[in-house]
Every structure is written in structure tokens, then in C-alpha cells.
Amino acid sequence: MITTERLRLRPLTENDTDWWVRLHADEDVSRFVGTYTRDQASARLQAIHRQWTERGHGLCAVELRATGEPIGRCGLNWWEEFGETEIGWTFARPHWGHGYATEAARVVLDWGFGPLALDRITAMIHHGNTASTSVAHRLGFTALREDTVLDRPCTVYALDVSTSARRGRP
């Protein structure tokens, strides 16, 4: 479990299936990350659990520390086909504009570059997702390449540990 002043991040589990479906059911939220049936969500959460077991990291539920309410997800995802560890964030619409994505992503980057000793973390952002692009820029990411992820064009941003350290991270 990772905490910030306002947030608690914990590994996602299959117990989060119904919440995962609800989070992605909002068309504004799912615009860039897609929707899930209960079976698809269960399969995705099983894959996340396997990643935690095999790689020691994965996606986390992001909860408000004050209430325990789950408000989004943030964490690291290993992409075998790219040989890259990506950071990702998705938040429920009522929690947009409060700095939660940046706050959660910052602590995940500290974890990735610190205890996990990663050299580079990418952020794969679909074209038109200006909110996520803004978060990536605030965190110090720069464009690395254009690519296709989940059958859609995206810009792959990158942050290297050396760049991160110059910006005040471990």
C-alpha cells in the first residue's frame, strides 16, 4: 500500500470487479480506455494480479484516505510487446480536476524509480486525451514516439530515472 496526504493506493483484486465495471461505464471515462463487461473486468483483474505476482508491480485502486472511497486507478503495467513498463491513470469523472491523477502518478513514479529500480517508465496516451497529456507533462514526461495501442493511435511519452532525479524524484 502506498499513501499520499490525500490518497491510498492498494493493489487491485478480483473483489474490485463490480467497481471496475462501474468506473469504466461512464462514457467520458471510457472514451480512451474502453468499457468492460463483468467477465472482461474479472479477466483483466486476474491479469493484473498475475503481474503483481510475476513482476512485483501492477495497477492499484486509488482511494480517498479520509473516506476509503475508490475514485480511480493508477499504477504500472508491463507491456510484453513493447518491453516497457507504463504508468497509467483513470479516475471517475466526479474526481477530475482535483489533482488526484498527478498526485497518484507522482507517488507511483517514486515507487517505480525508487524501490523497483526501473530505468524508464512510459505513458501511452491516445490522441485527443488532452487531460492525460497535461498530467504527463506536469510529471516531466516527453514524447518518445507515435505508436498503436489497443488498435488506436497514441503518443508514447517517456520519463527516464536520470530525468526524474533532476526533477526532484529519487
PDB file of C-alpha atoms in Angstrom:
ATOM      1  CA  MET A   1       0.000   0.000   0.000  1.00  0.00           C
ATOM      2  CA  ILE A   2       1.222   3.478  -0.914  1.00  0.00           C
ATOM      3  CA  THR A   3      -0.178   6.648   0.638  1.00  0.00           C
ATOM      4  CA  THR A   4      -0.066  10.358  -0.006  1.00  0.00           C
ATOM      5  CA  GLU A   5      -1.583  13.133   2.053  1.00  0.00           C
ATOM      6  CA  ARG A   6      -4.985  12.576   0.415  1.00  0.00           C
ATOM      7  CA  LEU A   7      -4.803   9.166  -1.252  1.00  0.00           C
ATOM      8  CA  ARG A   8      -4.218   5.480  -0.594  1.00  0.00           C
ATOM      9  CA  LEU A   9      -3.137   3.155  -3.412  1.00  0.00           C
ATOM     10  CA  ARG A  10      -3.582  -0.587  -2.994  1.00  0.00           C
ATOM     11  CA  PRO A  11      -3.267  -3.484  -5.443  1.00  0.00           C
ATOM     12  CA  LEU A  12      -6.416  -4.187  -7.410  1.00  0.00           C
ATOM     13  CA  THR A  13      -8.018  -7.592  -6.811  1.00  0.00           C
ATOM     14  CA  GLU A  14     -10.927  -9.563  -8.253  1.00  0.00           C
ATOM     15  CA  ASN A  15     -13.016  -8.112  -5.422  1.00  0.00           C
ATOM     16  CA  ASP A  16     -12.857  -4.846  -7.387  1.00  0.00           C
ATOM     17  CA  THR A  17     -14.702  -6.302 -10.403  1.00  0.00           C
ATOM     18  CA  ASP A  18     -18.040  -4.533  -9.921  1.00  0.00           C
ATOM     19  CA  TRP A  19     -16.354  -1.221  -9.119  1.00  0.00           C
ATOM     20  CA  TRP A  20     -14.094  -1.597 -12.203  1.00  0.00           C
ATOM     21  CA  VAL A  21     -17.156  -2.100 -14.425  1.00  0.00           C
ATOM     22  CA  ARG A  22     -18.874   0.973 -12.904  1.00  0.00           C
ATOM     23  CA  LEU A  23     -15.738   3.136 -13.296  1.00  0.00           C
ATOM     24  CA  HIS A  24     -15.448   2.280 -16.985  1.00  0.00           C
ATOM     25  CA  ALA A  25     -19.200   2.524 -17.676  1.00  0.00           C
ATOM     26  CA  ASP A  26     -19.084   6.342 -17.789  1.00  0.00           C
ATOM     27  CA  GLU A  27     -18.644   7.235 -21.467  1.00  0.00           C
ATOM     28  CA  ASP A  28     -16.368  10.184 -20.624  1.00  0.00           C
ATOM     29  CA  VAL A  29     -14.111   7.870 -18.598  1.00  0.00           C
ATOM     30  CA  SER A  30     -14.211   5.032 -21.127  1.00  0.00           C
ATOM     31  CA  ARG A  31     -13.594   7.265 -24.142  1.00  0.00           C
ATOM     32  CA  PHE A  32      -9.887   6.430 -24.118  1.00  0.00           C
ATOM     33  CA  VAL A  33      -9.740   3.246 -22.019  1.00  0.00           C
ATOM     34  CA  GLY A  34     -12.835   1.320 -23.087  1.00  0.00           C
ATOM     35  CA  THR A  35     -15.684  -0.330 -21.238  1.00  0.00           C
ATOM     36  CA  TYR A  36     -15.790  -3.740 -19.580  1.00  0.00           C
ATOM     37  CA  THR A  37     -18.370  -6.417 -19.048  1.00  0.00           C
ATOM     38  CA  ARG A  38     -18.184  -8.180 -15.703  1.00  0.00           C
ATOM     39  CA  ASP A  39     -16.373 -11.131 -17.345  1.00  0.00           C
ATOM     40  CA  GLN A  40     -13.900  -8.830 -19.116  1.00  0.00           C
ATOM     41  CA  ALA A  41     -13.253  -6.944 -15.881  1.00  0.00           C
ATOM     42  CA  SER A  42     -12.680 -10.175 -13.988  1.00  0.00           C
ATOM     43  CA  ALA A  43     -10.209 -11.370 -16.629  1.00  0.00           C
ATOM     44  CA  ARG A  44      -8.390  -8.016 -16.608  1.00  0.00           C
ATOM     45  CA  LEU A  45      -8.142  -8.028 -12.814  1.00  0.00           C
ATOM     46  CA  GLN A  46      -6.808 -11.611 -12.894  1.00  0.00           C
ATOM     47  CA  ALA A  47      -4.115 -10.433 -15.350  1.00  0.00           C
ATOM     48  CA  ILE A  48      -3.272  -7.535 -13.045  1.00  0.00           C
ATOM     49  CA  HIS A  49      -2.940  -9.974 -10.133  1.00  0.00           C
ATOM     50  CA  ARG A  50      -0.593 -12.165 -12.221  1.00  0.00           C
ATOM     51  CA  GLN A  51       1.534  -9.121 -12.985  1.00  0.00           C
ATOM     52  CA  TRP A  52       1.789  -8.319  -9.274  1.00  0.00           C
ATOM     53  CA  THR A  53       2.893 -11.920  -8.647  1.00  0.00           C
ATOM     54  CA  GLU A  54       5.348 -12.103 -11.544  1.00  0.00           C
ATOM     55  CA  ARG A  55       6.772  -8.566 -11.661  1.00  0.00           C
ATOM     56  CA  GLY A  56       6.122  -7.131  -8.199  1.00  0.00           C
ATOM     57  CA  HIS A  57       4.021  -4.257  -9.520  1.00  0.00           C
ATOM     58  CA  GLY A  58       0.710  -3.568 -11.212  1.00  0.00           C
ATOM     59  CA  LEU A  59      -2.312  -1.325 -11.220  1.00  0.00           C
ATOM     60  CA  CYS A  60      -3.730  -0.009  -7.970  1.00  0.00           C
ATOM     61  CA  ALA A  61      -7.099   1.163  -6.795  1.00  0.00           C
ATOM     62  CA  VAL A  62      -6.844   4.793  -5.694  1.00  0.00           C
ATOM     63  CA  GLU A  63      -8.935   5.583  -2.621  1.00  0.00           C
ATOM     64  CA  LEU A  64      -9.522   8.771  -0.671  1.00  0.00           C
ATOM     65  CA  ARG A  65      -7.726   8.345   2.652  1.00  0.00           C
ATOM     66  CA  ALA A  66     -10.384  10.294   4.512  1.00  0.00           C
ATOM     67  CA  THR A  67     -13.286   8.065   3.451  1.00  0.00           C
ATOM     68  CA  GLY A  68     -11.873   4.946   1.766  1.00  0.00           C
ATOM     69  CA  GLU A  69     -13.945   5.737  -1.345  1.00  0.00           C
ATOM     70  CA  PRO A  70     -12.372   4.308  -4.511  1.00  0.00           C
ATOM     71  CA  ILE A  71     -12.013   7.163  -7.018  1.00  0.00           C
ATOM     72  CA  GLY A  72      -9.792   5.722  -9.736  1.00  0.00           C
ATOM     73  CA  ARG A  73      -6.884   3.564 -10.662  1.00  0.00           C
ATOM     74  CA  CYS A  74      -3.201   4.258 -11.154  1.00  0.00           C
ATOM     75  CA  GLY A  75      -0.128   2.107 -11.326  1.00  0.00           C
ATOM     76  CA  LEU A  76       2.329   0.292 -13.530  1.00  0.00           C
ATOM     77  CA  ASN A  77       1.554  -2.032 -16.405  1.00  0.00           C
ATOM     78  CA  TRP A  78       4.123  -4.239 -18.157  1.00  0.00           C
ATOM     79  CA  TRP A  79       3.668  -4.401 -21.928  1.00  0.00           C
ATOM     80  CA  GLU A  80       5.433  -7.524 -23.183  1.00  0.00           C
ATOM     81  CA  GLU A  81       5.068  -6.485 -26.841  1.00  0.00           C
ATOM     82  CA  PHE A  82       6.888  -3.204 -26.211  1.00  0.00           C
ATOM     83  CA  GLY A  83       9.256  -4.398 -23.477  1.00  0.00           C
ATOM     84  CA  GLU A  84       8.157  -1.374 -21.447  1.00  0.00           C
ATOM     85  CA  THR A  85       6.637  -0.533 -18.104  1.00  0.00           C
ATOM     86  CA  GLU A  86       3.865   2.010 -18.494  1.00  0.00           C
ATOM     87  CA  ILE A  87       2.249   4.207 -15.888  1.00  0.00           C
ATOM     88  CA  GLY A  88      -1.463   4.708 -16.288  1.00  0.00           C
ATOM     89  CA  TRP A  89      -4.223   6.572 -14.521  1.00  0.00           C
ATOM     90  CA  THR A  90      -8.009   6.632 -14.843  1.00  0.00           C
ATOM     91  CA  PHE A  91     -10.332   8.465 -12.464  1.00  0.00           C
ATOM     92  CA  ALA A  92     -14.086   8.687 -12.011  1.00  0.00           C
ATOM     93  CA  ARG A  93     -15.456  11.888 -13.539  1.00  0.00           C
ATOM     94  CA  PRO A  94     -16.566  13.488 -10.208  1.00  0.00           C
ATOM     95  CA  HIS A  95     -12.895  13.378  -9.166  1.00  0.00           C
ATOM     96  CA  TRP A  96     -11.431  15.102 -12.221  1.00  0.00           C
ATOM     97  CA  GLY A  97      -9.769  18.477 -11.745  1.00  0.00           C
ATOM     98  CA  HIS A  98      -8.648  17.919  -8.144  1.00  0.00           C
ATOM     99  CA  GLY A  99      -5.035  16.946  -8.885  1.00  0.00           C
ATOM    100  CA  TYR A 100      -5.575  13.296  -7.907  1.00  0.00           C
ATOM    101  CA  ALA A 101      -4.095  11.863 -11.121  1.00  0.00           C
ATOM    102  CA  THR A 102      -0.910  13.884 -10.750  1.00  0.00           C
ATOM    103  CA  GLU A 103      -0.662  13.110  -7.025  1.00  0.00           C
ATOM    104  CA  ALA A 104      -1.171   9.369  -7.524  1.00  0.00           C
ATOM    105  CA  ALA A 105       1.137   9.201 -10.551  1.00  0.00           C
ATOM    106  CA  ARG A 106       3.886  11.085  -8.718  1.00  0.00           C
ATOM    107  CA  VAL A 107       3.963   8.520  -5.896  1.00  0.00           C
ATOM    108  CA  VAL A 108       3.847   5.651  -8.410  1.00  0.00           C
ATOM    109  CA  LEU A 109       6.841   7.163 -10.234  1.00  0.00           C
ATOM    110  CA  ASP A 110       8.710   7.447  -6.929  1.00  0.00           C
ATOM    111  CA  TRP A 111       7.958   3.765  -6.293  1.00  0.00           C
ATOM    112  CA  GLY A 112       8.964   2.745  -9.829  1.00  0.00           C
ATOM    113  CA  PHE A 113      12.238   4.650  -9.886  1.00  0.00           C
ATOM    114  CA  GLY A 114      12.992   4.004  -6.203  1.00  0.00           C
ATOM    115  CA  PRO A 115      12.322   0.527  -4.765  1.00  0.00           C
ATOM    116  CA  LEU A 116      11.540  -1.060  -8.164  1.00  0.00           C
ATOM    117  CA  ALA A 117      14.708   0.430  -9.730  1.00  0.00           C
ATOM    118  CA  LEU A 118      13.157   0.960 -13.166  1.00  0.00           C
ATOM    119  CA  ASP A 119      15.242   2.918 -15.681  1.00  0.00           C
ATOM    120  CA  ARG A 120      12.360   4.215 -17.792  1.00  0.00           C
ATOM    121  CA  ILE A 121       8.600   4.491 -17.431  1.00  0.00           C
ATOM    122  CA  THR A 122       6.347   5.246 -20.371  1.00  0.00           C
ATOM    123  CA  ALA A 123       2.864   6.725 -20.624  1.00  0.00           C
ATOM    124  CA  MET A 124       0.834   5.646 -23.651  1.00  0.00           C
ATOM    125  CA  ILE A 125      -1.751   8.335 -24.295  1.00  0.00           C
ATOM    126  CA  HIS A 126      -4.357   8.085 -27.033  1.00  0.00           C
ATOM    127  CA  HIS A 127      -4.637  11.034 -29.374  1.00  0.00           C
ATOM    128  CA  GLY A 128      -7.110  13.639 -28.138  1.00  0.00           C
ATOM    129  CA  ASN A 129      -6.699  12.806 -24.443  1.00  0.00           C
ATOM    130  CA  THR A 130      -5.584  16.310 -23.510  1.00  0.00           C
ATOM    131  CA  ALA A 131      -6.167  15.813 -19.764  1.00  0.00           C
ATOM    132  CA  SER A 132      -3.761  12.848 -19.587  1.00  0.00           C
ATOM    133  CA  THR A 133      -1.277  14.639 -21.823  1.00  0.00           C
ATOM    134  CA  SER A 134      -1.313  17.572 -19.372  1.00  0.00           C
ATOM    135  CA  VAL A 135      -0.705  15.214 -16.435  1.00  0.00           C
ATOM    136  CA  ALA A 136       2.214  13.597 -18.292  1.00  0.00           C
ATOM    137  CA  HIS A 137       3.780  16.993 -18.997  1.00  0.00           C
ATOM    138  CA  ARG A 138       3.352  18.075 -15.356  1.00  0.00           C
ATOM    139  CA  LEU A 139       5.212  14.917 -14.337  1.00  0.00           C
ATOM    140  CA  GLY A 140       8.101  15.644 -16.714  1.00  0.00           C
ATOM    141  CA  PHE A 141       7.314  13.142 -19.497  1.00  0.00           C
ATOM    142  CA  THR A 142       8.391  13.950 -23.052  1.00  0.00           C
ATOM    143  CA  ALA A 143       7.179  12.435 -26.319  1.00  0.00           C
ATOM    144  CA  LEU A 144       9.157   9.349 -27.330  1.00  0.00           C
ATOM    145  CA  ARG A 145       7.284   8.001 -30.388  1.00  0.00           C
ATOM    146  CA  GLU A 146       3.968   7.512 -32.121  1.00  0.00           C
ATOM    147  CA  ASP A 147       2.523   4.016 -31.854  1.00  0.00           C
ATOM    148  CA  THR A 148      -0.691   1.993 -31.856  1.00  0.00           C
ATOM    149  CA  VAL A 149      -2.071   0.652 -28.580  1.00  0.00           C
ATOM    150  CA  LEU A 150      -5.298  -1.322 -28.345  1.00  0.00           C
ATOM    151  CA  ASP A 151      -5.841  -0.691 -32.069  1.00  0.00           C
ATOM    152  CA  ARG A 152      -5.768   3.098 -31.639  1.00  0.00           C
ATOM    153  CA  PRO A 153      -3.053   5.630 -32.379  1.00  0.00           C
ATOM    154  CA  CYS A 154      -1.266   7.099 -29.391  1.00  0.00           C
ATOM    155  CA  THR A 155       1.753   9.097 -28.399  1.00  0.00           C
ATOM    156  CA  VAL A 156       4.140   7.205 -26.163  1.00  0.00           C
ATOM    157  CA  TYR A 157       5.726   9.531 -23.613  1.00  0.00           C
ATOM    158  CA  ALA A 158       8.754   8.561 -21.552  1.00  0.00           C
ATOM    159  CA  LEU A 159      10.455   9.554 -18.332  1.00  0.00           C
ATOM    160  CA  ASP A 160      13.899   8.200 -17.518  1.00  0.00           C
ATOM    161  CA  VAL A 161      15.218   7.780 -13.995  1.00  0.00           C
ATOM    162  CA  SER A 162      18.007  10.318 -14.665  1.00  0.00           C
ATOM    163  CA  THR A 163      15.484  12.925 -15.835  1.00  0.00           C
ATOM    164  CA  SER A 164      13.210  12.114 -12.937  1.00  0.00           C
ATOM    165  CA  ALA A 165      16.057  12.598 -10.443  1.00  0.00           C
ATOM    166  CA  ARG A 166      16.813  16.036 -11.891  1.00  0.00           C
ATOM    167  CA  ARG A 167      13.171  16.934 -11.297  1.00  0.00           C
ATOM    168  CA  GLY A 168      13.407  16.094  -7.598  1.00  0.00           C
ATOM    169  CA  ARG A 169      12.419  12.422  -7.544  1.00  0.00           C
ATOM    170  CA  PRO A 170      14.570   9.502  -6.359  1.00  0.00           C
TER     171      PRO A 170
END
